[in-house]
Tab-separated table of C-alpha atoms and ligand atoms in Angstrom:
chain	number	residue	atom	x	y	z
A	1	MET	CA	0.000	0.000	0.000
A	2	ALA	CA	1.307	3.412	-0.910
A	3	LEU	CA	2.423	5.603	1.932
A	4	THR	CA	0.372	8.697	2.578
A	5	GLN	CA	1.595	12.107	3.630
A	6	SER	CA	0.281	11.447	7.142
A	7	ASP	CA	2.346	8.224	7.364
A	8	ILE	CA	5.434	10.252	6.473
A	9	ASP	CA	4.436	13.058	8.858
A	10	VAL	CA	4.361	10.574	11.751
A	11	GLU	CA	7.880	9.331	10.950
A	12	VAL	CA	9.225	12.859	10.454
A	13	ASN	CA	7.695	14.072	13.703
A	14	ASP	CA	9.018	11.072	15.660
A	15	LEU	CA	12.548	11.757	14.453
A	16	GLN	CA	12.142	15.469	15.149
A	17	THR	CA	10.953	14.769	18.703
A	18	ALA	CA	13.834	12.365	19.298
A	19	TYR	CA	16.337	14.980	18.078
A	20	ASP	CA	14.817	17.783	20.145
A	21	LYS	CA	14.859	15.572	23.257
A	22	ALA	CA	18.496	14.646	22.710
A	23	ARG	CA	19.373	18.327	22.308
A	24	ALA	CA	17.528	19.223	25.509
A	25	ALA	CA	19.572	16.511	27.242
A	26	GLY	CA	22.797	18.138	26.052
A	27	ALA	CA	23.578	16.364	22.769
A	28	PRO	CA	25.508	18.493	20.245
A	29	ALA	CA	23.660	20.178	17.386
A	30	GLN	CA	23.686	18.279	14.092
A	31	ASN	CA	24.580	20.653	11.299
A	32	HIS	CA	23.986	18.093	8.567
A	33	PRO	CA	21.242	15.544	7.912
A	34	PRO	CA	21.884	11.938	8.922
A	35	ARG	CA	22.569	9.731	5.900
A	36	ASP	CA	20.033	7.288	7.280
A	37	TYR	CA	16.706	9.109	7.275
A	38	ALA	CA	13.899	6.639	6.599
A	39	PRO	CA	11.158	9.165	5.702
A	40	TYR	CA	13.312	9.898	2.627
A	41	ARG	CA	12.817	6.423	1.225
A	42	SER	CA	15.748	6.484	-1.195
A	43	SER	CA	18.168	6.704	1.755
A	44	VAL	CA	17.218	3.294	3.175
A	45	LEU	CA	19.539	1.128	1.046
A	46	ARG	CA	22.086	3.809	0.277
A	47	HIS	CA	23.660	4.756	3.596
A	48	PRO	CA	26.607	3.004	5.228
A	49	LYS	CA	25.830	1.101	8.420
A	50	GLN	CA	29.428	1.099	9.636
A	51	PRO	CA	30.636	4.261	11.345
A	52	LEU	CA	32.787	6.591	9.271
A	53	VAL	CA	36.528	6.163	9.832
A	54	ALA	CA	38.238	9.308	11.086
A	55	VAL	CA	41.215	10.663	9.179
A	56	ASN	CA	43.478	13.074	10.991
A	57	GLY	CA	43.197	16.334	9.075
A	58	GLY	CA	46.275	17.600	10.885
A	59	ASP	CA	48.526	15.513	8.665
A	60	PRO	CA	49.681	17.891	5.911
A	61	GLU	CA	50.178	14.955	3.538
A	62	THR	CA	46.442	14.331	3.528
A	63	ILE	CA	45.532	14.854	-0.119
A	64	GLU	CA	41.960	15.855	0.711
A	65	LEU	CA	43.206	19.031	2.447
A	66	SER	CA	43.843	20.434	-1.008
A	67	GLY	CA	41.305	20.394	-3.798
A	68	PRO	CA	40.394	21.072	-7.390
A	69	VAL	CA	40.818	24.576	-8.789
A	70	PHE	CA	38.873	26.264	-11.546
A	71	GLY	CA	39.429	29.377	-13.607
A	72	PRO	CA	37.994	31.653	-16.270
A	73	THR	CA	38.352	28.917	-18.903
A	74	ASP	CA	35.815	26.800	-16.989
A	75	ILE	CA	32.905	29.208	-17.459
A	76	THR	CA	31.411	31.311	-20.257
A	77	ASP	CA	29.861	34.758	-20.168
A	78	THR	CA	26.264	33.512	-20.188
A	79	ASP	CA	26.735	30.853	-17.535
A	80	ASN	CA	25.555	32.944	-14.583
A	81	ASP	CA	22.465	34.295	-16.371
A	82	LEU	CA	20.030	31.425	-16.912
A	83	THR	CA	17.581	33.753	-18.665
A	84	ILE	CA	19.780	34.479	-21.702
A	85	GLN	CA	20.858	30.993	-22.670
A	86	HIS	CA	18.213	30.651	-25.405
A	87	GLN	CA	16.720	32.755	-28.202
A	88	GLY	CA	13.722	33.886	-26.165
A	89	GLU	CA	12.933	34.850	-22.586
A	90	PRO	CA	11.961	32.073	-20.186
A	91	LEU	CA	8.561	32.211	-18.511
A	92	GLY	CA	8.284	32.893	-14.807
A	93	GLU	CA	9.287	35.346	-12.136
A	94	ARG	CA	12.778	36.694	-12.825
A	95	ILE	CA	15.031	36.641	-9.775
A	96	THR	CA	18.636	37.319	-8.876
A	97	VAL	CA	20.285	35.138	-6.260
A	98	SER	CA	23.527	36.281	-4.713
A	99	GLY	CA	25.597	35.832	-1.614
A	100	ARG	CA	29.022	34.936	-0.319
A	101	LEU	CA	30.860	31.646	-0.113
A	102	LEU	CA	32.726	31.477	3.210
A	103	ASP	CA	34.623	29.008	5.333
A	104	ARG	CA	33.753	28.498	8.980
A	105	ASP	CA	36.143	31.238	10.037
A	106	GLY	CA	34.273	33.674	7.855
A	107	ARG	CA	37.017	33.911	5.258
A	108	PRO	CA	35.852	34.265	1.653
A	109	VAL	CA	36.439	31.361	-0.704
A	110	ARG	CA	37.802	33.125	-3.773
A	111	GLY	CA	37.761	32.108	-7.421
A	112	GLN	CA	35.936	28.850	-6.809
A	113	LEU	CA	33.300	27.168	-8.926
A	114	VAL	CA	29.620	27.498	-8.004
A	115	GLU	CA	27.205	25.367	-10.029
A	116	ILE	CA	23.407	25.494	-9.871
A	117	TRP	CA	20.547	23.582	-11.439
A	118	GLN	CA	16.813	23.888	-11.008
A	119	ALA	CA	13.323	23.202	-12.350
A	120	ASN	CA	11.597	25.772	-14.560
A	121	ALA	CA	8.800	28.063	-13.396
A	122	SER	CA	6.233	25.278	-13.695
A	123	GLY	CA	8.266	22.780	-11.695
A	124	ARG	CA	9.730	20.720	-14.550
A	125	TYR	CA	13.380	19.819	-15.022
A	126	ALA	CA	14.872	19.766	-18.507
A	127	HIS	CA	15.768	16.155	-17.754
A	128	LEU	CA	14.427	13.200	-19.714
A	129	ARG	CA	13.568	11.236	-16.587
A	130	ASP	CA	11.452	13.994	-15.101
A	131	GLN	CA	7.936	12.726	-15.851
A	132	HIS	CA	6.053	15.558	-14.134
A	133	PRO	CA	3.398	16.555	-16.702
A	134	ALA	CA	4.170	20.263	-16.404
A	135	PRO	CA	5.295	22.165	-19.483
A	136	LEU	CA	8.904	22.332	-20.529
A	137	ASP	CA	10.116	25.820	-21.359
A	138	PRO	CA	12.070	25.933	-24.647
A	139	ASN	CA	13.796	29.067	-23.355
A	140	PHE	CA	14.985	27.646	-20.061
A	141	THR	CA	17.448	24.872	-19.337
A	142	GLY	CA	18.076	25.640	-15.676
A	143	VAL	CA	21.845	25.184	-15.406
A	144	GLY	CA	24.268	27.892	-14.284
A	145	ARG	CA	27.906	28.275	-13.264
A	146	THR	CA	30.056	31.052	-11.951
A	147	LEU	CA	33.307	31.724	-10.118
A	148	THR	CA	33.303	33.536	-6.781
A	149	ASP	CA	35.004	36.944	-6.766
A	150	ASP	CA	37.680	38.239	-4.377
A	151	GLU	CA	35.100	38.660	-1.624
A	152	GLY	CA	33.737	35.171	-2.180
A	153	ARG	CA	30.659	36.635	-3.834
A	154	TYR	CA	28.540	34.849	-6.435
A	155	ALA	CA	25.473	36.023	-8.358
A	156	PHE	CA	22.982	34.361	-10.695
A	157	THR	CA	20.091	35.714	-12.699
A	158	THR	CA	17.392	33.090	-13.165
A	159	ILE	CA	13.664	32.514	-12.729
A	160	LYS	CA	11.952	31.282	-9.593
A	161	PRO	CA	11.566	27.500	-9.865
A	162	GLY	CA	8.193	25.888	-9.285
A	163	ALA	CA	7.348	23.234	-6.701
A	164	TYR	CA	7.160	19.726	-8.129
A	165	PRO	CA	5.766	16.313	-7.202
A	166	TRP	CA	7.974	13.284	-6.575
A	167	ARG	CA	7.255	9.691	-5.729
A	168	ASN	CA	8.497	9.331	-2.161
A	169	HIS	CA	4.888	8.856	-1.031
A	170	THR	CA	1.421	9.752	-2.287
A	171	ASN	CA	1.089	13.497	-2.836
A	172	ALA	CA	4.747	14.240	-2.110
A	173	TRP	CA	5.765	17.725	-3.286
A	174	ARG	CA	9.159	19.382	-3.082
A	175	PRO	CA	9.169	23.037	-2.018
A	176	ALA	CA	10.715	25.312	-4.655
A	177	HIS	CA	14.495	25.033	-4.498
A	178	ILE	CA	17.707	25.617	-6.401
A	179	HIS	CA	20.410	22.931	-6.267
A	180	PHE	CA	23.906	24.265	-5.471
A	181	SER	CA	27.297	22.575	-5.861
A	182	LEU	CA	30.293	24.221	-4.167
A	183	PHE	CA	34.022	23.753	-3.856
A	184	GLY	CA	36.225	25.124	-1.105
A	185	THR	CA	39.994	25.296	-0.941
A	186	ALA	CA	40.018	21.651	0.176
A	187	PHE	CA	38.212	18.564	-1.103
A	188	THR	CA	37.014	18.051	2.509
A	189	GLN	CA	34.931	21.229	2.152
A	190	ARG	CA	32.944	19.960	-0.814
A	191	LEU	CA	29.239	20.710	-0.529
A	192	VAL	CA	26.149	19.894	-2.546
A	193	THR	CA	22.978	21.390	-1.150
A	194	GLN	CA	19.689	23.127	-1.972
A	195	MET	CA	18.498	26.677	-1.437
A	196	TYR	CA	14.862	27.305	-0.541
A	197	PHE	CA	12.639	30.391	-0.716
A	198	PRO	CA	11.200	32.047	2.403
A	199	ASN	CA	7.826	31.038	3.866
A	200	ASP	CA	7.118	28.131	1.523
A	201	PRO	CA	4.021	26.292	2.830
A	202	LEU	CA	5.520	22.965	1.676
A	203	PHE	CA	8.443	23.064	4.127
A	204	ARG	CA	6.708	21.049	6.815
A	205	TYR	CA	5.675	18.267	4.426
A	206	ASP	CA	9.056	17.682	2.796
A	207	PRO	CA	11.128	14.813	4.232
A	208	ILE	CA	14.238	16.065	2.407
A	209	LEU	CA	14.202	19.448	4.129
A	210	ARG	CA	13.064	17.851	7.392
A	211	SER	CA	16.014	15.435	7.272
A	212	VAL	CA	17.947	18.406	8.646
A	213	THR	CA	16.489	17.924	12.104
A	214	ASP	CA	18.124	20.973	13.658
A	215	GLU	CA	15.744	23.880	13.150
A	216	SER	CA	18.404	26.578	12.988
A	217	ALA	CA	20.391	24.477	10.497
A	218	ARG	CA	17.233	24.135	8.394
A	219	ASP	CA	16.803	27.898	8.481
A	220	ARG	CA	20.281	28.272	6.998
A	221	LEU	CA	18.990	26.615	3.818
A	222	VAL	CA	16.414	29.350	3.254
A	223	ALA	CA	17.357	32.476	1.312
A	224	THR	CA	16.328	35.949	2.465
A	225	TYR	CA	14.318	38.263	0.270
A	226	ASN	CA	16.363	41.471	0.050
A	227	HIS	CA	14.565	44.439	-1.465
A	228	ASP	CA	17.858	46.273	-1.975
A	229	LEU	CA	18.949	43.443	-4.285
A	230	SER	CA	15.795	43.667	-6.365
A	231	GLN	CA	16.400	45.448	-9.632
A	232	PRO	CA	13.788	48.009	-10.715
A	233	GLU	CA	11.632	46.823	-13.609
A	234	PHE	CA	13.708	43.630	-13.813
A	235	SER	CA	14.014	41.107	-10.966
A	236	LEU	CA	13.414	40.247	-7.323
A	237	GLY	CA	16.540	39.812	-5.198
A	238	TYR	CA	17.332	36.918	-2.884
A	239	GLU	CA	20.412	36.683	-0.707
A	240	TRP	CA	21.957	33.437	0.449
A	241	ASP	CA	25.370	33.054	2.081
A	242	ILE	CA	26.948	29.612	2.086
A	243	VAL	CA	29.352	28.375	4.760
A	244	LEU	CA	31.536	25.369	3.960
A	245	ASP	CA	32.305	22.776	6.607
A	246	GLY	CA	35.373	20.583	6.934
A	247	PRO	CA	39.089	21.139	7.515
A	248	SER	CA	41.393	22.725	4.966
A	249	ALA	CA	45.154	23.044	4.718
A	250	THR	CA	44.942	26.762	5.522
A	251	TRP	CA	43.909	25.811	9.051
A	252	ILE	CA	47.223	24.054	9.466
A	253	GLU	CA	49.233	26.836	7.883
A	254	GLU	CA	47.713	29.347	10.228
A	255	GLY	CA	48.886	27.532	13.326
A	256	ARG	CA	46.746	24.602	14.225
B	1	MET	CA	41.266	27.791	15.795
B	2	SER	CA	37.851	29.194	16.606
B	3	GLU	CA	34.977	28.474	14.302
B	4	THR	CA	32.616	31.384	14.266
B	5	LEU	CA	30.131	30.427	11.561
B	6	LEU	CA	27.821	27.444	11.416
B	7	PRO	CA	27.987	25.461	8.189
B	8	THR	CA	25.318	25.257	5.525
B	9	PRO	CA	23.761	21.775	5.753
B	10	SER	CA	24.285	19.229	3.014
B	11	HIS	CA	21.376	18.009	0.896
B	12	THR	CA	21.045	15.188	-1.600
B	13	VAL	CA	22.224	15.760	-5.173
B	14	GLY	CA	18.784	14.367	-6.161
B	15	PRO	CA	17.946	12.468	-9.333
B	16	PHE	CA	18.102	15.333	-11.838
B	17	TYR	CA	21.708	16.557	-11.719
B	18	GLY	CA	22.399	14.665	-14.943
B	19	TYR	CA	22.066	17.637	-17.260
B	20	ALA	CA	24.001	19.951	-14.945
B	21	LEU	CA	26.995	18.363	-13.249
B	22	PRO	CA	28.533	15.869	-15.708
B	23	PHE	CA	30.656	17.427	-18.421
B	24	PRO	CA	32.313	15.945	-21.525
B	25	GLU	CA	35.689	14.360	-20.740
B	26	GLY	CA	34.938	14.502	-17.021
B	27	GLU	CA	36.499	11.045	-16.796
B	28	GLN	CA	39.542	11.891	-18.971
B	29	VAL	CA	41.922	13.300	-16.385
B	30	ALA	CA	45.012	11.987	-18.199
B	31	PRO	CA	46.148	13.934	-21.269
B	32	LYS	CA	44.826	12.254	-24.412
B	33	GLY	CA	46.909	9.269	-25.453
B	34	HIS	CA	49.355	9.599	-22.553
B	35	PRO	CA	51.278	6.305	-22.386
B	36	ASP	CA	51.152	6.190	-18.563
B	37	THR	CA	47.345	6.373	-18.456
B	38	ILE	CA	45.646	4.063	-15.987
B	39	ALA	CA	41.964	3.191	-15.753
B	40	LEU	CA	40.129	3.034	-12.438
B	41	HIS	CA	36.699	1.503	-12.776
B	42	GLY	CA	34.009	-0.380	-10.917
B	43	TYR	CA	30.425	-0.472	-9.772
B	44	VAL	CA	28.499	1.488	-7.189
B	45	LEU	CA	26.169	-0.902	-5.338
B	46	ASP	CA	23.410	-0.435	-2.774
B	47	GLY	CA	22.570	-2.436	0.377
B	48	GLU	CA	20.951	-5.198	-1.661
B	49	GLY	CA	23.866	-5.417	-4.077
B	50	ASN	CA	21.932	-3.682	-6.819
B	51	PRO	CA	23.724	-1.181	-9.051
B	52	VAL	CA	23.207	2.507	-8.325
B	53	PRO	CA	22.605	4.082	-11.736
B	54	ASP	CA	22.180	7.613	-10.415
B	55	ALA	CA	25.395	8.182	-8.505
B	56	ILE	CA	27.992	10.742	-9.479
B	57	LEU	CA	31.590	10.347	-8.379
B	58	GLU	CA	34.290	12.956	-8.060
B	59	PHE	CA	37.992	12.236	-7.952
B	60	TRP	CA	40.865	14.331	-6.657
B	61	GLN	CA	44.499	13.277	-6.659
B	62	ALA	CA	48.115	14.378	-6.803
B	63	GLY	CA	49.768	14.752	-10.186
B	64	PRO	CA	52.375	12.195	-11.245
B	65	ASP	CA	55.026	14.572	-9.832
B	66	GLY	CA	53.240	14.638	-6.465
B	67	SER	CA	51.870	18.145	-6.971
B	68	LEU	CA	48.585	18.948	-5.257
B	69	LYS	CA	48.138	22.296	-6.952
B	70	GLY	CA	45.769	21.030	-9.635
B	71	ALA	CA	44.979	23.308	-12.556
B	72	PRO	CA	41.933	25.038	-14.037
B	73	GLY	CA	40.429	23.703	-17.238
B	74	SER	CA	38.545	20.558	-16.198
B	75	LEU	CA	35.333	21.989	-17.680
B	76	ARG	CA	37.001	24.145	-20.331
B	77	ARG	CA	34.266	26.058	-22.153
B	78	ASP	CA	34.015	27.516	-25.624
B	79	PRO	CA	33.391	31.258	-25.245
B	80	VAL	CA	31.825	31.426	-28.725
B	81	THR	CA	29.250	28.626	-28.594
B	82	GLY	CA	28.963	28.287	-24.820
B	83	GLY	CA	29.599	24.554	-25.233
B	84	PHE	CA	32.387	22.414	-23.866
B	85	LEU	CA	35.811	22.385	-25.501
B	86	GLY	CA	37.177	19.469	-23.537
B	87	ARG	CA	40.420	19.583	-21.582
B	88	ASN	CA	43.415	21.181	-23.242
B	89	GLY	CA	45.403	17.953	-23.231
B	90	ILE	CA	48.373	19.577	-21.487
B	91	ASP	CA	47.403	20.578	-17.968
B	92	PHE	CA	46.774	17.892	-15.398
B	93	THR	CA	43.839	19.258	-13.377
B	94	GLY	CA	43.755	16.388	-10.863
B	95	PHE	CA	39.956	16.519	-10.903
B	96	GLY	CA	37.533	14.061	-12.463
B	97	ARG	CA	33.763	13.756	-12.371
B	98	VAL	CA	31.921	10.665	-13.620
B	99	ALA	CA	28.248	9.720	-13.433
B	100	THR	CA	27.505	6.003	-13.151
B	101	ASP	CA	25.825	4.389	-16.151
B	102	ALA	CA	22.640	2.286	-16.153
B	103	ASP	CA	24.663	-0.644	-14.741
B	104	GLY	CA	26.040	1.464	-11.906
B	105	HIS	CA	29.447	1.379	-13.590
B	106	TYR	CA	32.006	4.176	-13.776
B	107	ALA	CA	35.452	4.490	-15.338
B	108	LEU	CA	38.138	7.114	-14.738
B	109	TYR	CA	41.218	7.529	-16.957
B	110	THR	CA	44.069	9.248	-15.211
B	111	LEU	CA	47.782	9.278	-14.480
B	112	PRO	CA	49.216	7.435	-11.466
B	113	PRO	CA	49.223	9.771	-8.456
B	114	GLY	CA	52.695	10.648	-7.166
B	115	ASN	CA	51.726	11.553	-3.610
B	116	ALA	CA	53.973	10.765	-0.657
B	117	GLY	CA	53.271	7.337	0.816
B	118	LEU	CA	50.980	4.858	-0.875
B	119	PRO	CA	49.452	6.229	-4.062
B	120	TYR	CA	45.732	6.845	-3.756
B	121	ILE	CA	42.906	8.680	-5.461
B	122	SER	CA	40.379	10.453	-3.257
B	123	VAL	CA	36.770	9.674	-4.136
B	124	CYS	CA	33.631	11.632	-3.237
B	125	VAL	CA	30.289	9.874	-3.775
B	126	PHE	CA	27.009	11.659	-4.450
B	127	ALA	CA	23.695	9.945	-5.241
B	128	ARG	CA	19.970	10.268	-5.029
B	129	GLY	CA	19.156	8.930	-1.573
B	130	LEU	CA	22.440	10.098	-0.107
B	131	LEU	CA	21.657	13.153	2.018
B	132	HIS	CA	25.326	13.895	2.610
B	133	HIS	CA	28.133	12.863	0.262
B	134	LEU	CA	30.618	10.146	1.241
B	135	TYR	CA	34.409	10.165	0.995
B	136	THR	CA	36.542	7.143	0.359
B	137	ARG	CA	39.963	6.391	-1.137
B	138	ALA	CA	41.067	4.085	-3.929
B	139	TYR	CA	44.585	2.931	-3.031
B	140	LEU	CA	46.439	1.623	-6.065
B	141	THR	CA	48.776	-0.586	-4.040
B	142	ASP	CA	48.622	-2.166	-0.604
B	143	GLY	CA	51.329	-1.473	1.947
B	144	ALA	CA	52.094	0.423	5.113
B	145	ASP	CA	49.697	3.336	5.580
B	146	PRO	CA	48.334	4.938	8.755
B	147	LEU	CA	44.713	4.702	7.601
B	148	LEU	CA	44.898	1.159	6.164
B	149	ASP	CA	46.914	-0.169	9.100
B	150	ALA	CA	44.190	0.887	11.533
B	151	LEU	CA	41.564	-1.265	9.767
B	152	SER	CA	40.674	-4.938	10.008
B	153	ALA	CA	41.738	-7.057	7.015
B	154	ASP	CA	38.281	-7.242	5.453
B	155	ARG	CA	37.616	-3.539	5.895
B	156	ARG	CA	41.088	-2.679	4.596
B	157	ALA	CA	40.436	-4.665	1.427
B	158	THR	CA	37.575	-2.329	0.481
B	159	LEU	CA	40.015	0.560	-0.002
B	160	VAL	CA	42.575	-1.215	-2.160
B	161	ALA	CA	41.826	-1.316	-5.888
B	162	ALA	CA	42.528	-4.673	-7.530
B	163	GLU	CA	45.031	-4.457	-10.383
B	164	GLU	CA	43.614	-6.128	-13.457
B	165	GLN	CA	45.329	-6.317	-16.833
B	166	ASN	CA	46.614	-3.382	-18.859
B	167	ARG	CA	47.070	-0.755	-16.151
B	168	THR	CA	43.429	-1.208	-15.189
B	169	TYR	CA	42.279	-1.133	-11.572
B	170	ARG	CA	38.957	-2.342	-10.247
B	171	PHE	CA	37.399	-0.408	-7.391
B	172	ASP	CA	33.785	-1.157	-6.423
B	173	ILE	CA	31.928	1.025	-3.967
B	174	ARG	CA	29.395	-0.742	-1.730
B	175	LEU	CA	27.256	1.820	0.048
B	176	GLN	CA	25.848	-0.625	2.597
B	177	GLY	CA	25.878	-4.208	3.816
B	178	GLU	CA	28.267	-7.027	3.109
B	179	GLY	CA	31.674	-5.757	2.047
B	180	GLU	CA	30.585	-2.198	2.803
B	181	THR	CA	33.249	0.244	1.642
B	182	VAL	CA	35.130	2.155	4.321
B	183	PHE	CA	33.953	5.761	4.235
B	184	LEU	CA	35.951	8.551	5.801
B	185	GLU	CA	35.458	11.665	7.848
B	186	PHE	CA	38.129	14.325	8.115
B	187	GLN	CA	38.752	15.935	11.465
C	301	LIG	FE1	15.256	19.240	-7.218
């Protein structure tokens, strides 16, 4: 029998209650989702059951403390404007999304690759396997890339993606989101995540967002509407800063 | 060192990255036709031993000279058409990205890493269903190594690629269950 939203809600709420209780009893905050989160059904057979093995990041020979680099040859001029990649204008609400890419000490990550992908305004990906019967937009692919500047800043012009259904359970809908892929100065800082839009009524029903059981961590996935970033007669502005986790070699250099 | 900011949480790569993240020649880290080229290949498998056709793997490694500087140009783009030019065939970027095929298989073509100690290639695994990526290492030879030496024999074996014929190494990644690959966290 297919799972209903209320079946999933029960599981999500049980895990939320267990997390909140553990926190109240002094357990540390979890900044990331557990890999094993049953309400997200695809995780069940795809998470390791053995504990992760710790590698001492203090060893400067650890290869993962360095990481891939990218440069101006890796992007083109139209890569950070998803609205000009075709002959015509895409449908939907034009937005600009910008923010800074930082490490946990607040230092900007400069000249690194930021990649995004997203559904179109009606909630359809330009991907063959997306069977959602919403219209494709011939003027929107939904893929962007950019390099961060000297302050770690990135900016994209795009359209606001639509919510879309998926098959986790009956009547499962993802809140509108933009997928982000980020590199730090070290491979250990690698991050793939999703940015959400403020006040989406679907937040509470989505087991992917709710897999981040720490409420303040969840809030860090939601962009802020910033009127000063809106461009007159053109676009609405959203601001979203991204903080990379994980050790990097610069920590060692600066006296660890 | 004090950490002042809280990190942005990880989220799954989802099922629809396929038109965004992979790029032509993502698996061709070695310069074209380089005589020292090795192949690293294998399957990504789930807890029931079934192939994972929607995983995407990233690889990072030292150059053959041991350099960890990498180089730009993995995704080299054509400024005229906006398409991909492919790598320039000269610079060793140290970075590869490969999506698994319908059989859950991947293959990476690269140069042997020249890092200090045992040569290894760092692997980062993303997939639908994986809320937070996983790190592992493909060691190209067995031997004394602080990480390997701390593991039991069966766990250790999951990190050592098996040398097949023709400079080809087999490295399967089992996400769960019997023969589960050792996954790493960096502290
Ligand atoms: Fe999505």
